[in-house]
Every structure is written in structure tokens, then in C-alpha cells.
CSV table of C-alpha atoms in Angstrom, one decimal:
chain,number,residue,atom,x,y,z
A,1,UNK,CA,121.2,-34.6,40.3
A,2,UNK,CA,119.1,-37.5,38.5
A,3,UNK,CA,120.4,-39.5,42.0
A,4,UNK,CA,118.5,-37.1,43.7
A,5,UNK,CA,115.4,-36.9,41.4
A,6,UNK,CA,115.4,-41.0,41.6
A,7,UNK,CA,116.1,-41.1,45.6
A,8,UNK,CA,113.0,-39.0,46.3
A,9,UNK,CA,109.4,-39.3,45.1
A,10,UNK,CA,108.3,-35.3,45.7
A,11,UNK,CA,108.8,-33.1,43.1
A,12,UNK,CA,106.7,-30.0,43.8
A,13,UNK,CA,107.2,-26.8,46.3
A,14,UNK,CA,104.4,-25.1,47.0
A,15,UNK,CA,105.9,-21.1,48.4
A,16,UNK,CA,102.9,-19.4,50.7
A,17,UNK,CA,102.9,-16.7,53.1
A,18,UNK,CA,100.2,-15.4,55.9
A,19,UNK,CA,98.4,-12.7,55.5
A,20,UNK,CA,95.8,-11.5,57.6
A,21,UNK,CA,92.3,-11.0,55.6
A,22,UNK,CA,90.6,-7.2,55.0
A,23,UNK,CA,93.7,-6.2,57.5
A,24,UNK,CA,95.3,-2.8,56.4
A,25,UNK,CA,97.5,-3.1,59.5
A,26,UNK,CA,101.5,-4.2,59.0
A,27,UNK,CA,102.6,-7.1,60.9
A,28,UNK,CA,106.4,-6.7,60.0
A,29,UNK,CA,108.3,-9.3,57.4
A,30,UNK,CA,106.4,-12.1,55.5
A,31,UNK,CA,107.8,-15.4,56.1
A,32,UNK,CA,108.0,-18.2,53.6
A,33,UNK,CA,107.1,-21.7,54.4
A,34,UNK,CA,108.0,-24.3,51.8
A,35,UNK,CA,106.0,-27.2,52.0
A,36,UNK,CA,107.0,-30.7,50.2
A,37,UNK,CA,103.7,-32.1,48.1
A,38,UNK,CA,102.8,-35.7,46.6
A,39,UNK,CA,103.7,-35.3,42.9
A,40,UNK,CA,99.8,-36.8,42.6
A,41,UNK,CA,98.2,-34.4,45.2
A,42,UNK,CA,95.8,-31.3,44.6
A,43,UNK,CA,97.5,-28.2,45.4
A,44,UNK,CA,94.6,-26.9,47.7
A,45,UNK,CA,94.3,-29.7,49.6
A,46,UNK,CA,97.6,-30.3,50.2
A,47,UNK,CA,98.5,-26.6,51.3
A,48,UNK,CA,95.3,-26.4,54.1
A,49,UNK,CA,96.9,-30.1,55.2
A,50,UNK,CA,100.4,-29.4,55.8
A,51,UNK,CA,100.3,-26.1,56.8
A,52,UNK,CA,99.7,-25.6,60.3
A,53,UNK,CA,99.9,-21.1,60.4
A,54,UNK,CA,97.3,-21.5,58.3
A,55,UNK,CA,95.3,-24.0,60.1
A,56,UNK,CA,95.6,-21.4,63.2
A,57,UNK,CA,94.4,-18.8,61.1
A,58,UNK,CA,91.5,-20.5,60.0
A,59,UNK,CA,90.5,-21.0,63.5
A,60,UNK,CA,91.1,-17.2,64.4
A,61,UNK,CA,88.8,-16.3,61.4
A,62,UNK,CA,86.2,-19.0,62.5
A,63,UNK,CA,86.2,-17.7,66.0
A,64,UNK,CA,86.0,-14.1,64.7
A,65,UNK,CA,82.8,-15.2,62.4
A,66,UNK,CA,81.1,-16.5,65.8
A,67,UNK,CA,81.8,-13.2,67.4
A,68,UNK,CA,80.1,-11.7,64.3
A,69,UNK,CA,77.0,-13.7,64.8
A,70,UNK,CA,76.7,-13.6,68.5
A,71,UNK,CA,76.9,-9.7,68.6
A,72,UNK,CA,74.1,-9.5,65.5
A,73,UNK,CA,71.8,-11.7,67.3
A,74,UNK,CA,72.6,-9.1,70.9
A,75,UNK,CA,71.8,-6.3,68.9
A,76,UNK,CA,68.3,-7.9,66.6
A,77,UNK,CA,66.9,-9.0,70.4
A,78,UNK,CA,67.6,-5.6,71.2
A,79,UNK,CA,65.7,-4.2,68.0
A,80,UNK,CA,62.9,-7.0,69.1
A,81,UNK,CA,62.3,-5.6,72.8
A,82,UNK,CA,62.5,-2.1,71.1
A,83,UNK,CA,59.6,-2.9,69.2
A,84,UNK,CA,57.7,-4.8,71.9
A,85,UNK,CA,57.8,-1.4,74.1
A,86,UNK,CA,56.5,0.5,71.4
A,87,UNK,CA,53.6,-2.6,70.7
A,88,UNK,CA,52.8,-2.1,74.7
A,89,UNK,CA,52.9,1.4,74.5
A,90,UNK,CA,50.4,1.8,71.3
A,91,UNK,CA,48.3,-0.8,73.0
A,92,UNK,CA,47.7,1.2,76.0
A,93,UNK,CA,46.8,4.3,73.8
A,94,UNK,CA,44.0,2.4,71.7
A,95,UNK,CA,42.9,0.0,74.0
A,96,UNK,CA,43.8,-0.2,77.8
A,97,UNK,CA,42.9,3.2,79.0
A,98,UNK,CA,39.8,1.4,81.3
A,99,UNK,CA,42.8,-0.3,83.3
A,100,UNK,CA,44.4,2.9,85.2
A,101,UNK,CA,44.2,5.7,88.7
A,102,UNK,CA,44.1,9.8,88.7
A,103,UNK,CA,46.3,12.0,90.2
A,104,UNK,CA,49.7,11.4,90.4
A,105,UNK,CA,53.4,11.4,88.2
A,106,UNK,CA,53.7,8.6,85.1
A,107,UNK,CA,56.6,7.7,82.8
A,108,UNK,CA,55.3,6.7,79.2
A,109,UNK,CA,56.7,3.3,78.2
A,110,UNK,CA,58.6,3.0,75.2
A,111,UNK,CA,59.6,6.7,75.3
A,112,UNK,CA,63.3,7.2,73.9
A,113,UNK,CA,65.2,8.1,76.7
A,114,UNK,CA,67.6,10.8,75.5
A,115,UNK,CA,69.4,11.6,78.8
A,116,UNK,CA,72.0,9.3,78.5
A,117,UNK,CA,73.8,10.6,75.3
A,118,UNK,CA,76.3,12.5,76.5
A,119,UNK,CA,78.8,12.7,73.5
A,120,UNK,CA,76.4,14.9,71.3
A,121,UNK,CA,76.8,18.7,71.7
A,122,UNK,CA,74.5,21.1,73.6
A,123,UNK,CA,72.6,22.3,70.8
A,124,UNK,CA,72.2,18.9,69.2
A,125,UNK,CA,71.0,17.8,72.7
A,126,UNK,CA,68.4,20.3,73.3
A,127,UNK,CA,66.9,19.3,70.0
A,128,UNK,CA,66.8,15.3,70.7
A,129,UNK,CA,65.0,16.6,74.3
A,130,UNK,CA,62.5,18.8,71.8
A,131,UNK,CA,62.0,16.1,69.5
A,132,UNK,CA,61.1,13.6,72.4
A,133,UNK,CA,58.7,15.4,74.3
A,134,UNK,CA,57.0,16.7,71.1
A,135,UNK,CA,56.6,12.4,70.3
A,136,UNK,CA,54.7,12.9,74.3
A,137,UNK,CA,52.6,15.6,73.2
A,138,UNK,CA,51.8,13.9,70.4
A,139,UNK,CA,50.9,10.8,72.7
A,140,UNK,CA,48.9,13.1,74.7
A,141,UNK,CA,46.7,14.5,71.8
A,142,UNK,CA,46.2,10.6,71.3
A,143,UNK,CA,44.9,10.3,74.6
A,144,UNK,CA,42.9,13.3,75.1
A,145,UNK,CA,40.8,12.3,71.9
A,146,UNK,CA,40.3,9.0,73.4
A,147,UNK,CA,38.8,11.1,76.4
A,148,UNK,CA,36.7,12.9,74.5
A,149,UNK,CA,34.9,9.8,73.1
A,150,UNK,CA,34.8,7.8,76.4
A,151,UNK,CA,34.6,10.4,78.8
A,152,UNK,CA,34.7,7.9,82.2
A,153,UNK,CA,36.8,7.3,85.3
A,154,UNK,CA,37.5,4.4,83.6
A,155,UNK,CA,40.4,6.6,82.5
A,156,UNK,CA,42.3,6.9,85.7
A,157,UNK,CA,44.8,4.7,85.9
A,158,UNK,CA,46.4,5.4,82.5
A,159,UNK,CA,46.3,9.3,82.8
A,160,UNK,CA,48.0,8.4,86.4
A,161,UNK,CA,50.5,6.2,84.6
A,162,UNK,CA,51.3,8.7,82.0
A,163,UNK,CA,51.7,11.7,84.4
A,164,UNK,CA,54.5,9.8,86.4
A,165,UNK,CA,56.3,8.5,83.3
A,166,UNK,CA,56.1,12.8,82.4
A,167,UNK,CA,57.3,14.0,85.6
A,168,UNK,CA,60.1,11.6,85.7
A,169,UNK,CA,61.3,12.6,82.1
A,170,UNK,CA,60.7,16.4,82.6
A,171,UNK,CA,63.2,16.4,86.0
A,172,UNK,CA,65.7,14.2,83.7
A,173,UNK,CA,65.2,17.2,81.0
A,174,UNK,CA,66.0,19.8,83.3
A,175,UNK,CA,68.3,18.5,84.8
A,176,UNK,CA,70.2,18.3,81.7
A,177,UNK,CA,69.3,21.8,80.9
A,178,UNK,CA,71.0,22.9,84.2
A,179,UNK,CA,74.3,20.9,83.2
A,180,UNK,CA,74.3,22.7,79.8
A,181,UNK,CA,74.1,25.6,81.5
A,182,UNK,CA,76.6,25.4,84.3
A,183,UNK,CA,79.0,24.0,81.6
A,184,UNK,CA,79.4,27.3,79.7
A,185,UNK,CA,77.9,29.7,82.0
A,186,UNK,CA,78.7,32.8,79.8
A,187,UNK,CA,77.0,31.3,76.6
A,188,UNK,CA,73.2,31.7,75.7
A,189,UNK,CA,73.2,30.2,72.5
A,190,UNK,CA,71.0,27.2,73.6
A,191,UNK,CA,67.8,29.8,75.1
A,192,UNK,CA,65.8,29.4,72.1
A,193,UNK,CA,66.0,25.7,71.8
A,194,UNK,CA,65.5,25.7,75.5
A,195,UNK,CA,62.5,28.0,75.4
A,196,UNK,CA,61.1,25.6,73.0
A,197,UNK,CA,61.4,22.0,75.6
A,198,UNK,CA,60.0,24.4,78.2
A,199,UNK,CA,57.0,25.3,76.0
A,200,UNK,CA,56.5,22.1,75.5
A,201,UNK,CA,56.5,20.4,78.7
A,202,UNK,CA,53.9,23.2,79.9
A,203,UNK,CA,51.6,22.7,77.4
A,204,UNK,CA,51.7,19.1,78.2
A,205,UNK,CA,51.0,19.6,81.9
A,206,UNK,CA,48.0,21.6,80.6
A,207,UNK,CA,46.9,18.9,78.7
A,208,UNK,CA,47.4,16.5,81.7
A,209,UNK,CA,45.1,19.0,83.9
A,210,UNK,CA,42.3,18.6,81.1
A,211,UNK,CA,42.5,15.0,81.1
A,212,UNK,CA,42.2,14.8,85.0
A,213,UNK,CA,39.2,16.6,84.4
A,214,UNK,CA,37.7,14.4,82.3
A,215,UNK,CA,37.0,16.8,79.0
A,216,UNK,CA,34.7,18.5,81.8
A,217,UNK,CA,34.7,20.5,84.8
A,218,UNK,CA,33.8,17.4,87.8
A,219,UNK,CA,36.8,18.5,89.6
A,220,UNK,CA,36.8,21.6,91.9
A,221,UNK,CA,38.8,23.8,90.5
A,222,UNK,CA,40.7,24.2,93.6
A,223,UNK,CA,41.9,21.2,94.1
A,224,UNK,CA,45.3,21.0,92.7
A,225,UNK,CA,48.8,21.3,94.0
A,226,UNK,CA,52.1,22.6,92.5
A,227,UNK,CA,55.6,21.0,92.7
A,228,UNK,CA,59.1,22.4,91.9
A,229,UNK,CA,60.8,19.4,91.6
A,230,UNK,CA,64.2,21.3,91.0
A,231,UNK,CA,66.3,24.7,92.0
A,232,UNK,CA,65.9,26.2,88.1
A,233,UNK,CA,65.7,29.9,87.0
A,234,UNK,CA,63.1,29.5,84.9
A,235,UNK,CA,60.2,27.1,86.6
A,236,UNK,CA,57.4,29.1,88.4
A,237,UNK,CA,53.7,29.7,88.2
A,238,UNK,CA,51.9,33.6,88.0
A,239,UNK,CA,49.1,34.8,88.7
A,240,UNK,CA,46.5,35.8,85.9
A,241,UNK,CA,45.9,39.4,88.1
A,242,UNK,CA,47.3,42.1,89.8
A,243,UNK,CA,46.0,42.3,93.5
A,244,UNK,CA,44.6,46.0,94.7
A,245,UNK,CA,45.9,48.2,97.2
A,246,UNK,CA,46.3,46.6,100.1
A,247,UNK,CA,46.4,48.2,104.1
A,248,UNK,CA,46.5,44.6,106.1
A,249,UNK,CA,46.5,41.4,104.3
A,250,UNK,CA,46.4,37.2,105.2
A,251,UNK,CA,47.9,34.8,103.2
A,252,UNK,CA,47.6,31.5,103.6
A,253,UNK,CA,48.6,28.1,101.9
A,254,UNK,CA,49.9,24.0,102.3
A,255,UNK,CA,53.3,23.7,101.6
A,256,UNK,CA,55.3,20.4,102.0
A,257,UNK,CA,59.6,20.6,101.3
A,258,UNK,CA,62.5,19.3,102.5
A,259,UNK,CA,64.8,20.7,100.5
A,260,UNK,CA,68.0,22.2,102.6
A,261,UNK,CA,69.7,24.5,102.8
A,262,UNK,CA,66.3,26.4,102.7
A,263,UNK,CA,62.9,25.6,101.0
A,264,UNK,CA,63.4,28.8,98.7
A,265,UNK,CA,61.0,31.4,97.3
A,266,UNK,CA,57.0,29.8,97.8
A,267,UNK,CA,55.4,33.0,96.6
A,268,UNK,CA,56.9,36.3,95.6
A,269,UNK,CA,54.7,39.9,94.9
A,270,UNK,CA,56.7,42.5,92.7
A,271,UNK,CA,55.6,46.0,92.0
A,272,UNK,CA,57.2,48.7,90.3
A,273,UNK,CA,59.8,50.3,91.5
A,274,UNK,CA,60.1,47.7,94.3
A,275,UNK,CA,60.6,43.6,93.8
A,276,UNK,CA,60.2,43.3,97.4
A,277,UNK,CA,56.8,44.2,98.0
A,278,UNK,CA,56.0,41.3,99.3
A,279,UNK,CA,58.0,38.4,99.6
A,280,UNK,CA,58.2,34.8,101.9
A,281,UNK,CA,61.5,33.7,101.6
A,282,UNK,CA,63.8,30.9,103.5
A,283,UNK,CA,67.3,31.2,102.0
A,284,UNK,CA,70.5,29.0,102.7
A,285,UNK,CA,70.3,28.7,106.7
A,286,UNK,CA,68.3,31.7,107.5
A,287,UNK,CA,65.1,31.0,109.1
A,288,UNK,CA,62.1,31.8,106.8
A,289,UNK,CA,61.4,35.2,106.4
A,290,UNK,CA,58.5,38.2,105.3
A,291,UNK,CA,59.9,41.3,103.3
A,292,UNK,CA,57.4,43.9,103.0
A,293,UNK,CA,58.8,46.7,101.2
A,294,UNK,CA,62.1,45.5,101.9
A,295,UNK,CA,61.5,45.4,105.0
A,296,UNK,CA,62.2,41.6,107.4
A,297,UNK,CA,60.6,39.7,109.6
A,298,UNK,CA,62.0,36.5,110.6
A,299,UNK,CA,59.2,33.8,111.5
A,300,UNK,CA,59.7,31.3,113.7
A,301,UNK,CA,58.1,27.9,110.9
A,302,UNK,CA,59.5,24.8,110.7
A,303,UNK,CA,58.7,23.1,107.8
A,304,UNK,CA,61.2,21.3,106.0
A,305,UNK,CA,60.8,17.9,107.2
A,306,UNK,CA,59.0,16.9,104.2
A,307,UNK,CA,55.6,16.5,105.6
A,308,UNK,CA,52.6,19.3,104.6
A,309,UNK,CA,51.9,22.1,107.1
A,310,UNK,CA,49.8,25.0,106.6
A,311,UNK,CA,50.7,28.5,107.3
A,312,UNK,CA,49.6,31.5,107.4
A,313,UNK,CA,50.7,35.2,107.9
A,314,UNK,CA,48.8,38.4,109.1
A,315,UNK,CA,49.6,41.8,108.9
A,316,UNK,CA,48.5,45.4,109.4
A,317,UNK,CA,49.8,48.6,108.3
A,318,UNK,CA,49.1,50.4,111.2
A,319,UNK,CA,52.6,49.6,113.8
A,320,UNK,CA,53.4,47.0,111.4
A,321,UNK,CA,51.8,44.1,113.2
A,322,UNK,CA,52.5,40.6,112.3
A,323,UNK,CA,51.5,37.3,113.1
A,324,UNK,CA,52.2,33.4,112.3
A,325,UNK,CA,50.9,30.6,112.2
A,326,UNK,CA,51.5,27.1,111.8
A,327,UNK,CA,49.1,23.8,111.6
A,328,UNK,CA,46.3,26.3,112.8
A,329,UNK,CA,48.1,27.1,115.9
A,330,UNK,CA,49.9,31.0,116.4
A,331,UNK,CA,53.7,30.4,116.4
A,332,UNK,CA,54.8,33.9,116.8
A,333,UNK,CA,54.5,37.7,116.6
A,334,UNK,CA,55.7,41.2,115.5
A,335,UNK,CA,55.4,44.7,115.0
A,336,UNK,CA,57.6,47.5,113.2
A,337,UNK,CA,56.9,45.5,110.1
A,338,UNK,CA,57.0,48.3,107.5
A,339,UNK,CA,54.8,50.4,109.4
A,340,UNK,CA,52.0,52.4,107.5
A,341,UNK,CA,53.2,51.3,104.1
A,342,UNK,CA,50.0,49.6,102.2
A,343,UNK,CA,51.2,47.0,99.7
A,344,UNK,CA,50.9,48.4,96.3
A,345,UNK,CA,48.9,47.4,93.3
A,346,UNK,CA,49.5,46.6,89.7
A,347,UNK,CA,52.4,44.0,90.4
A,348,UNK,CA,53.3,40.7,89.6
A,349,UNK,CA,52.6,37.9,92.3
A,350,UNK,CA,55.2,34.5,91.0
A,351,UNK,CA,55.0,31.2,93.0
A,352,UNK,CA,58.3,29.5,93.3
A,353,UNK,CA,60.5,32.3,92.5
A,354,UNK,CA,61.9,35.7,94.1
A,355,UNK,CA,62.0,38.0,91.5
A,356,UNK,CA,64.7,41.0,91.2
A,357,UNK,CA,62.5,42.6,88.6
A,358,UNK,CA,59.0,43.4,87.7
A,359,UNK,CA,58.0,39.1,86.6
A,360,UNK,CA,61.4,38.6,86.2
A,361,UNK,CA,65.5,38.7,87.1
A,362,UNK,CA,65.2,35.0,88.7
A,363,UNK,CA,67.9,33.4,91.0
A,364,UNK,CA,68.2,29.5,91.0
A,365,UNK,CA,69.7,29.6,94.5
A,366,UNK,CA,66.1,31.5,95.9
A,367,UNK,CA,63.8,29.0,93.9
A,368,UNK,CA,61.2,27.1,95.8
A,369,UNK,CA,61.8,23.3,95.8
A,370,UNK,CA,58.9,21.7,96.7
A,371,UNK,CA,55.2,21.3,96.8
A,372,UNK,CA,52.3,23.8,97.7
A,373,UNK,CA,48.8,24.1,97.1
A,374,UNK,CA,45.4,26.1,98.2
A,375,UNK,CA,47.6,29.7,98.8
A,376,UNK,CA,45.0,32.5,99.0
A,377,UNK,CA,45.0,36.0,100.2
A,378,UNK,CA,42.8,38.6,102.0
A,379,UNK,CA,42.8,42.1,102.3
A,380,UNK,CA,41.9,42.0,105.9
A,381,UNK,CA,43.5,40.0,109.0
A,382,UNK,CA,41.7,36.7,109.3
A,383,UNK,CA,41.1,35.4,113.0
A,384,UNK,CA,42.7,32.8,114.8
A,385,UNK,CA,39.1,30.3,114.4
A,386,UNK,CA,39.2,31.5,110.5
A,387,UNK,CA,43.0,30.1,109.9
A,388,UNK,CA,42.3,27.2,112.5
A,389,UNK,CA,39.3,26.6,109.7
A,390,UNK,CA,41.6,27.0,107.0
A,391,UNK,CA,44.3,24.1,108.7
A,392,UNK,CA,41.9,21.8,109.6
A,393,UNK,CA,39.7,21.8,106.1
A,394,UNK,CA,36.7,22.7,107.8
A,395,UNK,CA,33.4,23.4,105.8
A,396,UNK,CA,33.6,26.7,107.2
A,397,UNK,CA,37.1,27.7,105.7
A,398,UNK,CA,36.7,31.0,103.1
A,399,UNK,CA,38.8,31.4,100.1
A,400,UNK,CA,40.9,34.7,99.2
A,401,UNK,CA,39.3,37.6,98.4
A,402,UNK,CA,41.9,38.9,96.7
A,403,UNK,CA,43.5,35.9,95.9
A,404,UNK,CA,42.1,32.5,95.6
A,405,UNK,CA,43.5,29.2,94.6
A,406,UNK,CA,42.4,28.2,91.7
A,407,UNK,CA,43.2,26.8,88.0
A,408,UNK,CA,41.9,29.2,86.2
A,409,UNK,CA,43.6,32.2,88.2
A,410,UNK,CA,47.0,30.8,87.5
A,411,UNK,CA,49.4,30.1,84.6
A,412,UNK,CA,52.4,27.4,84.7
A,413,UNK,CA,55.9,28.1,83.3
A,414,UNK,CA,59.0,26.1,82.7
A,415,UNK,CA,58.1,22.6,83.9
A,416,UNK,CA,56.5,22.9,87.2
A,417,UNK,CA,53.7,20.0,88.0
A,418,UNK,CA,50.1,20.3,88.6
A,419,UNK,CA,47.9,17.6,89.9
A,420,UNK,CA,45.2,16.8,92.5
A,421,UNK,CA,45.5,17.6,95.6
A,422,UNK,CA,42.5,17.7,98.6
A,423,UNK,CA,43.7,19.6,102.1
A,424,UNK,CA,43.8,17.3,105.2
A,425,UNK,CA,42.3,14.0,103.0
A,426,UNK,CA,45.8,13.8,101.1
A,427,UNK,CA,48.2,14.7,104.1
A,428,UNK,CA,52.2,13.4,104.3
């Protein structure tokens, strides 16, 4: 043994085993490594020298460090542009409203776009969509005061920017709405919450209309258009009134789809006792229809190739007579039309939907998609140079008697659009 001690000049061991930092997984048996040191040496030193697992490990924790950093930088340039969209956005608000166009759908920048979180439940969903467009109407508010105090067209191009941004984010709402719903189709749980986001996005379209107008009334009150953007249950319009008793009636209006199969439910009349009082229909890949009392007519109108055309349909009590027009121009003709029946009085006229009960009992599959705009209704059969009036936007044209198209005669539900629309100026 002291031959040994004299034949060698190391004298210490150092014993060390791996283990893997903040790990709480098991890698199996620890080894040992002994590891001959100077008798002169630092301990420390020695060990991060001669040991090369060690060396490797450093590297692996180095490596994992830089990871670290590179994915907290990723994530504070995300924070930055974040915060950048919301600068731009508040910017617009305060100071840029003299930059934009009227009319039209917007998309507000900034706006936390909620659609894409599809791990959180229904309910918790529904609530995030709530919260959202309640941070829009607050935008809104924002923007209407500003109208208020610079009443100009100067405010155009924002309000036009800020509709599109609200259309796009309403059809992405909806949409999700509909998936909720087909997901667990024998659960109403969500209809309150729902109820709510609908509520919502009317009363910002309502807003929107107010803006167009500029605090005041220098738009016609006519000159609007209304566009179901999807099949839904629940989006329609109504009329504020009933319409009277009626023994012959024309109705008229601009309609642009090309939603297949079938355009769906443009306008539907309901009285009691009968939800087919009067009703213009085009349903999977039947030709469009009139139901009078439950009664059909098919008409010969082709209109869903996406392009505005404007109708219009005639009728008497007496032998049921019926006529149709399309673009100003008689497409076809009828009698046996529920003969000697008058339309009834004290209903409920919807646009967009066909309802099964009085206002209500709404099928998805029978809702308009599409747009339409200037419907109005008489209580006597128009001629052929009235309706050609009526098609080509002539100074001449009359309005409804019993029904005539404007804002203040009609009330928006569920997320259907309003904006302005001029006949014949505005076409395809």
C-alpha cells in the first residue's frame, strides 16, 4: 500500500451522479462516475473539467435557456402588436373619423376575435361573444357622440369601415350560434345568453342606421336595404302594423340572392288562425311560390343568380287572378288563386321568415338568405306602366298604401343588416 500511495501523485475521488434539474420524471438507475483529481485542484473546477455527462448537460440546459428566451421575446412582440391594434383602433375613434365612406359592412380593428376558441364550453362561449360585442357597442356609443359634435360627411368612411368590420363579426357570431345549436339539438340551456348577443347586435345596427344618418334625418327614409346573411331561426325584420282587410293586393320589392337550394322566405303575412295568409316562398328546388290562404301558385321568377331584380305580384279576389312580374316586364299568369277569399287583417307581416305561428314557430331551412329592399304593398292591382315605374326608379313610381318601405315602419331582429341602398343607382 505505501508503494502505491508513493507510485501515484492523486489522492482524491470525487463520486457524482446526473440528475436532471426541476425534473420529477425517473430516468431509471443512477450511475457513478469516479473521477481521479490533482491532490492541489479545487473540487468544482476539477469536476465541470473532467466530466464530460456533465459538460453535455450543461449544454442541454444552455440550449433549453435559449428556447426560454426566444419563445418570451415571440410572445412580448405579440403583446406589442396587441397593443398597437388597440393604439390604431382608439386613434380612429378620437381622431380620424374625417378619413372614411357611408354605406356598406366594416370590421373594427383591434376587436378580440373570439371565434376561434373552441375548447371553452357553450355557455362560457356565448358569454365571450356577449362580452365582445358589448366592447363594440361601447365603441359605437364612442362614435355616435363624436357625431353628434361634428355632425359632417366627413364621417363616412369610418362609419363605412366600422359597419364591415360588424357584419363580418356578427356572421362569425352566428355562425357559432348555429354550431352550438346543432351540437346538442335537444338542449336550450344557452337561449338566454343567446337572446342577449342577439340583442345586442340589433341594437348596434340601430345605432349604425343613426350614424348613417348623421344625428339627423338627410337620408330618405326609404333608402335602405336588408340582408340575411345566413339560414337562422331567429334573424328577420316585422312590420310595426297590421295591414287592413284586403280584396286584391300588389306587392312589390328588390331582391338580390343566390342562395341554393332556394332563396327562402322574403316576406311572410300571418293571421290568426291561418300562418299562410299570405306567403312568397322558394323552398329546396321548388320554383318560387304564392300561398294565399294556403292556397299555391307557382311563379315562373328567376332570381337567384345573385344580381337585384324587382318583382312584383297582383292579385284579385274575384276568380283568384294572379299576375307576375319580373324587371318591369309580366312573366306569367293565373287564376283559381284562392278565389273570393280577402286577405285578413290584424296579422303579422315578417321579412325573412315563414312563420308556422302568429310572429313566430320559425324554420331555418325556409329562411330568406339574401338581400331586399323597397317591398311595398297596395290594396288594389297596380298596372303594368305603374310596376314598369316601380322597376325602372322612375319619378313617377308610388309607394304602398298599405305598406311602404320605410325605417320607421319596420323593426330588426336577431342580426339581420340595414344599410343604404338607392333602386336602379346601386344595381348588381
Amino acid at each position: 500500500m505505501p508503494g502505491i500511495r508513493e507510485g501515484h501523485s492523486w489522492q482524491l475521488f470525487l463520486l457524482s451522479f446526473l440528475v436532471l434539474e426541476g425534473s420529477t420524471q425517473d430516468f431509471g438507475q443512477t450511475q457513478f462516475i469516479c473521477t481521479s483529481v490533482p491532490k492541489d485542484m479545487d473540487l468544482c473546477a476539477a469536476t465541470m473539467q473532467n466530466s464530460g455527462p456533465a459538460e453535455d448537460l450543461k449544454t442541454t440546459v444552455m440550449q433549453l435557456r435559449e428556447t426560454v428566451l426566444q419563445q418570451k421575446e415571440t410572445i412580448m412582440n405579440q403583446k406589442e402588436t396587441i397593443r398597437e391594434l388597440t393604439s390604431k383602433l382608439s386613434r380612429c375613434e378620437s381622431q380620424s373619423l374625417p378619413e372614411a365612406g357611408a354605406g356598406g359592412r366594416r370590421i373594427i380593428p383591434g376587436a378580440k376575435n373570439t371565434m376561434g376558441d373552441v375548447s371553452r364550453g357553450p355557455q362560457d362561449t356565448l358569454a365571450q361573444l356577449g362580452q365582445t360585442l358589448q366592447t363594440l357597442k361601447q365603441r359605437l356609443e364612442n362614435l355616435e357622440q363624436y357625431s353628434r359634435n361634428n355632425g359632417t360627411a366627413q364621417a363616412n368612411s369610418l362609419k363605412d369601415l366600422l359597419q364591415n368590420k360588424i357584419d363580418d363579426m356578427e356572421k362569425q357570431v352566428l355562425s357559432r350560434v348555429n354550431t352550438l345549436e346543432e351540437t346538442k339539438p335537444g338542449q336550450r340551456n344557452d337561449t338566454d345568453q343567446r337572446n342577449r348577443v342577439e340583442s345586442t347586435l340589433t341594437s348596434m345596427h340601430h345605432r349604425i342606421t343613426d350614424l348613417e344618418k348623421g344625428g339627423k334625418d338627410n337620408r330618405p327614409l326609404d333608402k335602405f336595404q336588408l340582408t340575411f346573411p345566413l339560414r337562422t331561426n331567429y334573424m328577420y325584420a316585422k312590420a310595426k302594423r297590421t295591414l287592413p282587410e284586403m280584396y286584391a293586393f300588389t306587392v312589390c320589392l328588390w331582391i338580390k340572392s343566390n342562395a341554393s337550394p332556394g332563396v327562402g322566405t322574403p316576406f311572410s303575412y300571418a293571421v290568426p288562425g291561418q300562418a299562410n295568409e299570405l306567403v312568397l316562398i322558394e323552398w329546396g328546388n321548388n320554383p318560387m311560390e304564392i300561398l294565399i290562404n294556403d292556397k299555391v301558385a307557382k311563379l315562373p321568377f328567376i332570381i337567384n343568380d345573385g344580381k337585384w331584380h324587382h318583382i312584383c305580384i297582383t292579385w284579385t279576389t274575384r276568380d283568384g287572378m294572379w299576375e307576375a312580374f319580373q324587371d318591369g316586364v309580366l312573366r306569367g299568369s293565373g287564376e283559381n288563386l284562392a278565389p273570393y277569399h280577402p286577405i285578413k287583417p290584424q296579422g303579422v307581416l315578417v321579412l325573412g321568415q315563414e312563420q308556422d305561428t302568429l310572429g313566430g314557430g320559425f324554420d331555418a331551412t325556409q329562411a330568406y338568405v339574401g338581400e331586399l329592399a323597397n317591398l311595398n304593398m297596395w290594396d288594389r292591382k297596380l298596372s303594368i306602366g305603374d310596376i314598369y315605374n316601380l322597376a325602372t326608379c322612375n319619378s313617377k313610381a308610388q309607394t304602398g298604401n298599405v305598406f311602404s318601405w320605410s325605417e320607421s315602419n319596420i323593426e330588426i331582429f336577431g342580426g339581420a343588416t340595414k344599410w343604404t341602398f338607392e333602386p336602379c343607382r346601386a344595381l348588381n
